[in-house]
């Protein structure tokens, strides 16, 4: 069973035995699994749409894919597993307090928590002050269920060397190309942390790598069924 390009579950099983969270050996090879998986399933399709240079509504498809990519990235970073519509880590249910949402601290985290965590803790996006729950409902869910954004969120083509998000009066604008640029910057930082063993957005390299292994183990388990 292939899980990333031509790489199979068997390939991963052989590689993961060599992986040690405290040592850099083989982590460049491990990252290729993640890189191939997101390139073929997300980055390549998104870039193909953007390269069409068409502005007749394709931005909705682009941002929809970007939302899905966010969910994958954030769950990999944190080692979060979704089973039966419940988010867990190390078989323990994730609480809202785990993502800094203390007004509902004891409640288990829902999908909206992915976006709250992403925009709160990913340094490359912190400058935009995006409320993750508002983005989830008005962009991610609105695009997924109704093929539109809501509550004055708008999607526009990118402006070179400008921000991915801007606020103009009551409008909240997503510049699709710039959003993709920032996502790629985030992925490069994550890649460096995984391969070279550096801290990532306050997460130690050891924990980040343990989360990486847990996610690919889960992917393999699901691919068997």
PDB file of C-alpha atoms in Angstrom:
ATOM      1  CA  UNK A   1       0.000   0.000   0.000  1.00  0.00           C
ATOM      2  CA  UNK A   2       1.457   3.343  -1.084  1.00  0.00           C
ATOM      3  CA  UNK A   3       1.296   6.166   1.466  1.00  0.00           C
ATOM      4  CA  UNK A   4       3.489   8.852  -0.150  1.00  0.00           C
ATOM      5  CA  UNK A   5       4.402   8.804  -3.845  1.00  0.00           C
ATOM      6  CA  UNK A   6       5.892   5.359  -4.428  1.00  0.00           C
ATOM      7  CA  UNK A   7       6.733   4.862  -0.762  1.00  0.00           C
ATOM      8  CA  UNK A   8       4.773   2.086   0.913  1.00  0.00           C
ATOM      9  CA  UNK A   9       3.706   1.058   4.398  1.00  0.00           C
ATOM     10  CA  UNK A  10       6.475  -1.528   4.339  1.00  0.00           C
ATOM     11  CA  UNK A  11       9.028   1.191   3.541  1.00  0.00           C
ATOM     12  CA  UNK A  12       7.822   3.239   6.510  1.00  0.00           C
ATOM     13  CA  UNK A  13       7.916   0.253   8.874  1.00  0.00           C
ATOM     14  CA  UNK A  14      11.562  -0.323   7.966  1.00  0.00           C
ATOM     15  CA  UNK A  15      12.481   3.334   8.318  1.00  0.00           C
ATOM     16  CA  UNK A  16      10.720   4.124  11.596  1.00  0.00           C
ATOM     17  CA  UNK A  17      12.860   1.544  13.443  1.00  0.00           C
ATOM     18  CA  UNK A  18      15.876   3.733  12.660  1.00  0.00           C
ATOM     19  CA  UNK A  19      14.261   6.994  13.755  1.00  0.00           C
ATOM     20  CA  UNK A  20      15.244   8.384  17.144  1.00  0.00           C
ATOM     21  CA  UNK A  21      13.652  11.692  18.225  1.00  0.00           C
ATOM     22  CA  UNK A  22      16.896  12.836  19.895  1.00  0.00           C
ATOM     23  CA  UNK A  23      19.149  12.155  16.890  1.00  0.00           C
ATOM     24  CA  UNK A  24      19.139  13.671  13.407  1.00  0.00           C
ATOM     25  CA  UNK A  25      19.963  10.453  11.553  1.00  0.00           C
ATOM     26  CA  UNK A  26      17.435   9.446   8.855  1.00  0.00           C
ATOM     27  CA  UNK A  27      15.076  12.355   9.500  1.00  0.00           C
ATOM     28  CA  UNK A  28      15.756  13.817   6.059  1.00  0.00           C
ATOM     29  CA  UNK A  29      14.529  10.528   4.630  1.00  0.00           C
ATOM     30  CA  UNK A  30      11.505  10.515   6.946  1.00  0.00           C
ATOM     31  CA  UNK A  31      10.482  14.014   5.940  1.00  0.00           C
ATOM     32  CA  UNK A  32      10.323  12.919   2.300  1.00  0.00           C
ATOM     33  CA  UNK A  33       7.241  10.853   3.194  1.00  0.00           C
ATOM     34  CA  UNK A  34       5.458  13.961   4.443  1.00  0.00           C
ATOM     35  CA  UNK A  35       6.776  16.089   1.569  1.00  0.00           C
ATOM     36  CA  UNK A  36       5.657  13.659  -1.128  1.00  0.00           C
ATOM     37  CA  UNK A  37       2.265  13.238   0.489  1.00  0.00           C
ATOM     38  CA  UNK A  38       1.459  16.948   0.679  1.00  0.00           C
ATOM     39  CA  UNK A  39       3.019  17.738  -2.702  1.00  0.00           C
ATOM     40  CA  UNK A  40       0.937  15.256  -4.671  1.00  0.00           C
ATOM     41  CA  UNK A  41      -2.279  15.751  -2.697  1.00  0.00           C
ATOM     42  CA  UNK A  42      -2.198  19.480  -1.945  1.00  0.00           C
ATOM     43  CA  UNK A  43       0.651  21.664  -3.186  1.00  0.00           C
ATOM     44  CA  UNK A  44       0.736  20.463  -6.793  1.00  0.00           C
ATOM     45  CA  UNK A  45      -3.072  20.720  -7.294  1.00  0.00           C
ATOM     46  CA  UNK A  46      -3.193  24.156  -5.641  1.00  0.00           C
ATOM     47  CA  UNK A  47      -0.324  25.466  -7.761  1.00  0.00           C
ATOM     48  CA  UNK A  48      -1.941  24.033 -10.893  1.00  0.00           C
ATOM     49  CA  UNK A  49      -5.109  26.033 -10.226  1.00  0.00           C
ATOM     50  CA  UNK A  50      -3.158  29.192  -9.409  1.00  0.00           C
ATOM     51  CA  UNK A  51      -1.090  28.830 -12.581  1.00  0.00           C
ATOM     52  CA  UNK A  52      -4.271  28.903 -14.648  1.00  0.00           C
ATOM     53  CA  UNK A  53      -4.317  32.669 -13.980  1.00  0.00           C
ATOM     54  CA  UNK A  54      -8.088  32.504 -14.094  1.00  0.00           C
ATOM     55  CA  UNK A  55     -10.255  34.659 -11.874  1.00  0.00           C
ATOM     56  CA  UNK A  56     -13.719  33.182 -12.431  1.00  0.00           C
ATOM     57  CA  UNK A  57     -14.193  31.582  -9.037  1.00  0.00           C
ATOM     58  CA  UNK A  58     -11.212  29.219  -8.884  1.00  0.00           C
ATOM     59  CA  UNK A  59     -10.081  30.958  -5.699  1.00  0.00           C
ATOM     60  CA  UNK A  60     -12.812  29.112  -3.816  1.00  0.00           C
ATOM     61  CA  UNK A  61     -11.263  25.766  -4.764  1.00  0.00           C
ATOM     62  CA  UNK A  62      -7.787  27.033  -3.843  1.00  0.00           C
ATOM     63  CA  UNK A  63      -8.752  28.224  -0.364  1.00  0.00           C
ATOM     64  CA  UNK A  64     -10.817  25.087   0.219  1.00  0.00           C
ATOM     65  CA  UNK A  65      -7.697  23.000  -0.412  1.00  0.00           C
ATOM     66  CA  UNK A  66      -5.638  25.355   1.728  1.00  0.00           C
ATOM     67  CA  UNK A  67      -8.062  24.811   4.611  1.00  0.00           C
ATOM     68  CA  UNK A  68      -7.665  21.057   4.274  1.00  0.00           C
ATOM     69  CA  UNK A  69      -3.886  21.505   4.174  1.00  0.00           C
ATOM     70  CA  UNK A  70      -4.036  23.527   7.403  1.00  0.00           C
ATOM     71  CA  UNK A  71      -5.836  20.663   9.129  1.00  0.00           C
ATOM     72  CA  UNK A  72      -3.181  18.196   8.009  1.00  0.00           C
ATOM     73  CA  UNK A  73      -0.259  20.445   8.959  1.00  0.00           C
ATOM     74  CA  UNK A  74      -1.621  21.299  12.405  1.00  0.00           C
ATOM     75  CA  UNK A  75      -2.488  17.703  13.259  1.00  0.00           C
ATOM     76  CA  UNK A  76       1.010  16.574  12.194  1.00  0.00           C
ATOM     77  CA  UNK A  77       2.673  19.291  14.263  1.00  0.00           C
ATOM     78  CA  UNK A  78       0.735  18.288  17.377  1.00  0.00           C
ATOM     79  CA  UNK A  79       0.437  14.552  16.785  1.00  0.00           C
ATOM     80  CA  UNK A  80      -3.341  14.760  16.855  1.00  0.00           C
ATOM     81  CA  UNK A  81      -5.349  11.755  15.652  1.00  0.00           C
ATOM     82  CA  UNK A  82      -9.007  11.869  14.643  1.00  0.00           C
ATOM     83  CA  UNK A  83     -10.918   8.704  15.503  1.00  0.00           C
ATOM     84  CA  UNK A  84     -14.692   8.542  15.389  1.00  0.00           C
ATOM     85  CA  UNK A  85     -14.858  12.328  15.093  1.00  0.00           C
ATOM     86  CA  UNK A  86     -12.862  12.637  18.328  1.00  0.00           C
ATOM     87  CA  UNK A  87      -9.416  14.231  18.505  1.00  0.00           C
ATOM     88  CA  UNK A  88      -6.831  12.353  20.551  1.00  0.00           C
ATOM     89  CA  UNK A  89      -3.131  12.320  21.287  1.00  0.00           C
ATOM     90  CA  UNK A  90      -1.532   9.180  22.688  1.00  0.00           C
ATOM     91  CA  UNK A  91      -5.067   7.782  23.008  1.00  0.00           C
ATOM     92  CA  UNK A  92      -6.055  10.633  25.342  1.00  0.00           C
ATOM     93  CA  UNK A  93      -8.857  13.009  24.344  1.00  0.00           C
ATOM     94  CA  UNK A  94      -7.647  16.538  23.617  1.00  0.00           C
ATOM     95  CA  UNK A  95      -9.263  19.216  25.773  1.00  0.00           C
ATOM     96  CA  UNK A  96      -9.947  22.800  24.788  1.00  0.00           C
ATOM     97  CA  UNK A  97      -7.511  23.850  27.518  1.00  0.00           C
ATOM     98  CA  UNK A  98      -4.757  22.084  25.535  1.00  0.00           C
ATOM     99  CA  UNK A  99      -5.100  24.758  22.852  1.00  0.00           C
ATOM    100  CA  UNK A 100      -5.491  27.637  25.294  1.00  0.00           C
ATOM    101  CA  UNK A 101      -9.279  27.803  25.115  1.00  0.00           C
ATOM    102  CA  UNK A 102     -10.065  28.068  28.810  1.00  0.00           C
ATOM    103  CA  UNK A 103     -13.686  29.247  28.770  1.00  0.00           C
ATOM    104  CA  UNK A 104     -14.613  25.705  27.722  1.00  0.00           C
ATOM    105  CA  UNK A 105     -11.535  24.069  29.180  1.00  0.00           C
ATOM    106  CA  UNK A 106     -12.998  20.672  30.088  1.00  0.00           C
ATOM    107  CA  UNK A 107     -14.793  20.119  26.790  1.00  0.00           C
ATOM    108  CA  UNK A 108     -13.110  17.911  24.229  1.00  0.00           C
ATOM    109  CA  UNK A 109     -11.687  19.739  21.243  1.00  0.00           C
ATOM    110  CA  UNK A 110     -13.738  19.902  18.048  1.00  0.00           C
ATOM    111  CA  UNK A 111     -12.536  20.520  14.483  1.00  0.00           C
ATOM    112  CA  UNK A 112     -12.712  24.257  15.069  1.00  0.00           C
ATOM    113  CA  UNK A 113      -9.857  23.808  17.540  1.00  0.00           C
ATOM    114  CA  UNK A 114      -7.502  22.971  14.681  1.00  0.00           C
ATOM    115  CA  UNK A 115      -7.917  26.469  13.267  1.00  0.00           C
ATOM    116  CA  UNK A 116      -7.820  28.175  16.662  1.00  0.00           C
ATOM    117  CA  UNK A 117      -4.507  26.447  17.351  1.00  0.00           C
ATOM    118  CA  UNK A 118      -3.116  27.112  13.879  1.00  0.00           C
ATOM    119  CA  UNK A 119      -3.690  30.863  13.808  1.00  0.00           C
ATOM    120  CA  UNK A 120      -2.775  31.260  17.484  1.00  0.00           C
ATOM    121  CA  UNK A 121       0.502  29.332  17.538  1.00  0.00           C
ATOM    122  CA  UNK A 122       1.974  29.272  14.004  1.00  0.00           C
ATOM    123  CA  UNK A 123       4.388  32.188  14.133  1.00  0.00           C
ATOM    124  CA  UNK A 124       4.255  33.019  10.425  1.00  0.00           C
ATOM    125  CA  UNK A 125       0.506  33.701  10.772  1.00  0.00           C
ATOM    126  CA  UNK A 126       0.403  35.370  14.192  1.00  0.00           C
ATOM    127  CA  UNK A 127       0.937  38.836  12.724  1.00  0.00           C
ATOM    128  CA  UNK A 128      -2.457  38.668  10.999  1.00  0.00           C
ATOM    129  CA  UNK A 129      -4.420  38.315  14.272  1.00  0.00           C
ATOM    130  CA  UNK A 130      -6.883  35.915  12.671  1.00  0.00           C
ATOM    131  CA  UNK A 131      -9.537  34.508  14.996  1.00  0.00           C
ATOM    132  CA  UNK A 132      -9.362  30.822  14.186  1.00  0.00           C
ATOM    133  CA  UNK A 133     -12.964  30.086  15.095  1.00  0.00           C
ATOM    134  CA  UNK A 134     -14.235  32.866  12.819  1.00  0.00           C
ATOM    135  CA  UNK A 135     -12.057  31.585   9.983  1.00  0.00           C
ATOM    136  CA  UNK A 136     -13.346  28.045  10.557  1.00  0.00           C
ATOM    137  CA  UNK A 137     -17.033  28.947  10.364  1.00  0.00           C
ATOM    138  CA  UNK A 138     -16.931  31.717   7.767  1.00  0.00           C
ATOM    139  CA  UNK A 139     -14.284  30.311   5.430  1.00  0.00           C
ATOM    140  CA  UNK A 140     -13.571  26.614   5.929  1.00  0.00           C
ATOM    141  CA  UNK A 141     -17.134  25.439   6.662  1.00  0.00           C
ATOM    142  CA  UNK A 142     -18.802  27.957   4.373  1.00  0.00           C
ATOM    143  CA  UNK A 143     -16.620  26.873   1.440  1.00  0.00           C
ATOM    144  CA  UNK A 144     -17.027  23.187   2.194  1.00  0.00           C
ATOM    145  CA  UNK A 145     -20.812  23.232   2.562  1.00  0.00           C
ATOM    146  CA  UNK A 146     -21.983  26.175   0.469  1.00  0.00           C
ATOM    147  CA  UNK A 147     -19.153  27.059  -1.944  1.00  0.00           C
ATOM    148  CA  UNK A 148     -18.936  30.580  -0.592  1.00  0.00           C
ATOM    149  CA  UNK A 149     -17.470  32.621   2.232  1.00  0.00           C
ATOM    150  CA  UNK A 150     -19.637  34.386   4.817  1.00  0.00           C
ATOM    151  CA  UNK A 151     -19.775  37.484   6.996  1.00  0.00           C
ATOM    152  CA  UNK A 152     -17.687  39.736   4.759  1.00  0.00           C
ATOM    153  CA  UNK A 153     -14.810  37.307   4.203  1.00  0.00           C
ATOM    154  CA  UNK A 154     -13.586  37.679   0.610  1.00  0.00           C
ATOM    155  CA  UNK A 155     -11.086  35.830  -1.583  1.00  0.00           C
ATOM    156  CA  UNK A 156      -8.958  37.789  -4.050  1.00  0.00           C
ATOM    157  CA  UNK A 157      -5.920  37.181  -6.224  1.00  0.00           C
ATOM    158  CA  UNK A 158      -2.600  37.839  -4.536  1.00  0.00           C
ATOM    159  CA  UNK A 159      -0.685  41.084  -4.467  1.00  0.00           C
ATOM    160  CA  UNK A 160       3.066  40.644  -4.910  1.00  0.00           C
ATOM    161  CA  UNK A 161       5.105  41.088  -1.723  1.00  0.00           C
ATOM    162  CA  UNK A 162       1.995  41.926   0.301  1.00  0.00           C
ATOM    163  CA  UNK A 163       0.153  40.269   3.184  1.00  0.00           C
ATOM    164  CA  UNK A 164      -1.924  37.116   2.905  1.00  0.00           C
ATOM    165  CA  UNK A 165      -4.751  38.769   4.855  1.00  0.00           C
ATOM    166  CA  UNK A 166      -5.988  42.333   4.979  1.00  0.00           C
ATOM    167  CA  UNK A 167      -8.869  44.083   6.689  1.00  0.00           C
ATOM    168  CA  UNK A 168     -10.629  46.803   4.705  1.00  0.00           C
ATOM    169  CA  UNK A 169     -13.503  48.306   6.638  1.00  0.00           C
ATOM    170  CA  UNK A 170     -15.862  45.448   7.410  1.00  0.00           C
ATOM    171  CA  UNK A 171     -14.231  43.166   4.843  1.00  0.00           C
ATOM    172  CA  UNK A 172     -11.704  40.470   5.655  1.00  0.00           C
ATOM    173  CA  UNK A 173      -9.711  39.621   2.536  1.00  0.00           C
ATOM    174  CA  UNK A 174      -7.762  36.444   1.808  1.00  0.00           C
ATOM    175  CA  UNK A 175      -5.180  36.866  -0.963  1.00  0.00           C
ATOM    176  CA  UNK A 176      -4.987  33.322  -2.255  1.00  0.00           C
ATOM    177  CA  UNK A 177      -1.453  33.394  -3.759  1.00  0.00           C
ATOM    178  CA  UNK A 178      -0.037  35.163  -0.718  1.00  0.00           C
ATOM    179  CA  UNK A 179      -1.750  32.677   1.585  1.00  0.00           C
ATOM    180  CA  UNK A 180      -0.097  29.871  -0.366  1.00  0.00           C
ATOM    181  CA  UNK A 181       3.266  31.626  -0.068  1.00  0.00           C
ATOM    182  CA  UNK A 182       2.946  31.840   3.711  1.00  0.00           C
ATOM    183  CA  UNK A 183       1.881  28.198   3.969  1.00  0.00           C
ATOM    184  CA  UNK A 184       5.024  27.214   2.066  1.00  0.00           C
ATOM    185  CA  UNK A 185       7.148  29.351   4.405  1.00  0.00           C
ATOM    186  CA  UNK A 186       5.591  27.503   7.345  1.00  0.00           C
ATOM    187  CA  UNK A 187       6.312  24.150   5.721  1.00  0.00           C
ATOM    188  CA  UNK A 188       9.965  25.071   5.132  1.00  0.00           C
ATOM    189  CA  UNK A 189      10.331  25.997   8.808  1.00  0.00           C
ATOM    190  CA  UNK A 190       8.697  22.719   9.815  1.00  0.00           C
ATOM    191  CA  UNK A 191      10.980  20.810   7.445  1.00  0.00           C
ATOM    192  CA  UNK A 192      14.072  22.389   8.977  1.00  0.00           C
ATOM    193  CA  UNK A 193      12.883  21.523  12.482  1.00  0.00           C
ATOM    194  CA  UNK A 194      12.178  17.882  11.602  1.00  0.00           C
ATOM    195  CA  UNK A 195      15.415  17.318   9.684  1.00  0.00           C
ATOM    196  CA  UNK A 196      17.856  19.367  11.765  1.00  0.00           C
ATOM    197  CA  UNK A 197      16.281  18.946  15.183  1.00  0.00           C
ATOM    198  CA  UNK A 198      15.445  22.566  15.928  1.00  0.00           C
ATOM    199  CA  UNK A 199      12.602  23.964  18.016  1.00  0.00           C
ATOM    200  CA  UNK A 200       9.434  24.812  16.120  1.00  0.00           C
ATOM    201  CA  UNK A 201       6.992  27.456  17.363  1.00  0.00           C
ATOM    202  CA  UNK A 202       7.817  26.606  20.969  1.00  0.00           C
ATOM    203  CA  UNK A 203       7.659  22.831  20.446  1.00  0.00           C
ATOM    204  CA  UNK A 204      10.854  20.874  21.089  1.00  0.00           C
ATOM    205  CA  UNK A 205      12.353  18.880  18.225  1.00  0.00           C
ATOM    206  CA  UNK A 206      11.949  15.674  20.219  1.00  0.00           C
ATOM    207  CA  UNK A 207       8.212  16.175  20.750  1.00  0.00           C
ATOM    208  CA  UNK A 208       7.738  17.332  17.156  1.00  0.00           C
ATOM    209  CA  UNK A 209       9.392  14.172  15.861  1.00  0.00           C
ATOM    210  CA  UNK A 210       7.411  11.931  18.204  1.00  0.00           C
ATOM    211  CA  UNK A 211       4.239  13.544  16.855  1.00  0.00           C
ATOM    212  CA  UNK A 212       5.452  12.979  13.295  1.00  0.00           C
ATOM    213  CA  UNK A 213       5.982   9.268  13.925  1.00  0.00           C
ATOM    214  CA  UNK A 214       2.594   8.926  15.629  1.00  0.00           C
ATOM    215  CA  UNK A 215       0.825  10.495  12.655  1.00  0.00           C
ATOM    216  CA  UNK A 216       2.468   8.268  10.073  1.00  0.00           C
ATOM    217  CA  UNK A 217       1.826   5.193  12.201  1.00  0.00           C
ATOM    218  CA  UNK A 218      -1.857   6.153  12.246  1.00  0.00           C
ATOM    219  CA  UNK A 219      -1.869   6.748   8.491  1.00  0.00           C
ATOM    220  CA  UNK A 220      -0.456   3.263   7.985  1.00  0.00           C
ATOM    221  CA  UNK A 221      -2.995   1.695  10.352  1.00  0.00           C
ATOM    222  CA  UNK A 222      -5.859   3.385   8.503  1.00  0.00           C
ATOM    223  CA  UNK A 223      -4.426   2.374   5.118  1.00  0.00           C
ATOM    224  CA  UNK A 224      -4.551  -1.298   6.124  1.00  0.00           C
ATOM    225  CA  UNK A 225      -8.315  -1.174   6.764  1.00  0.00           C
TER     226      UNK A 225
END
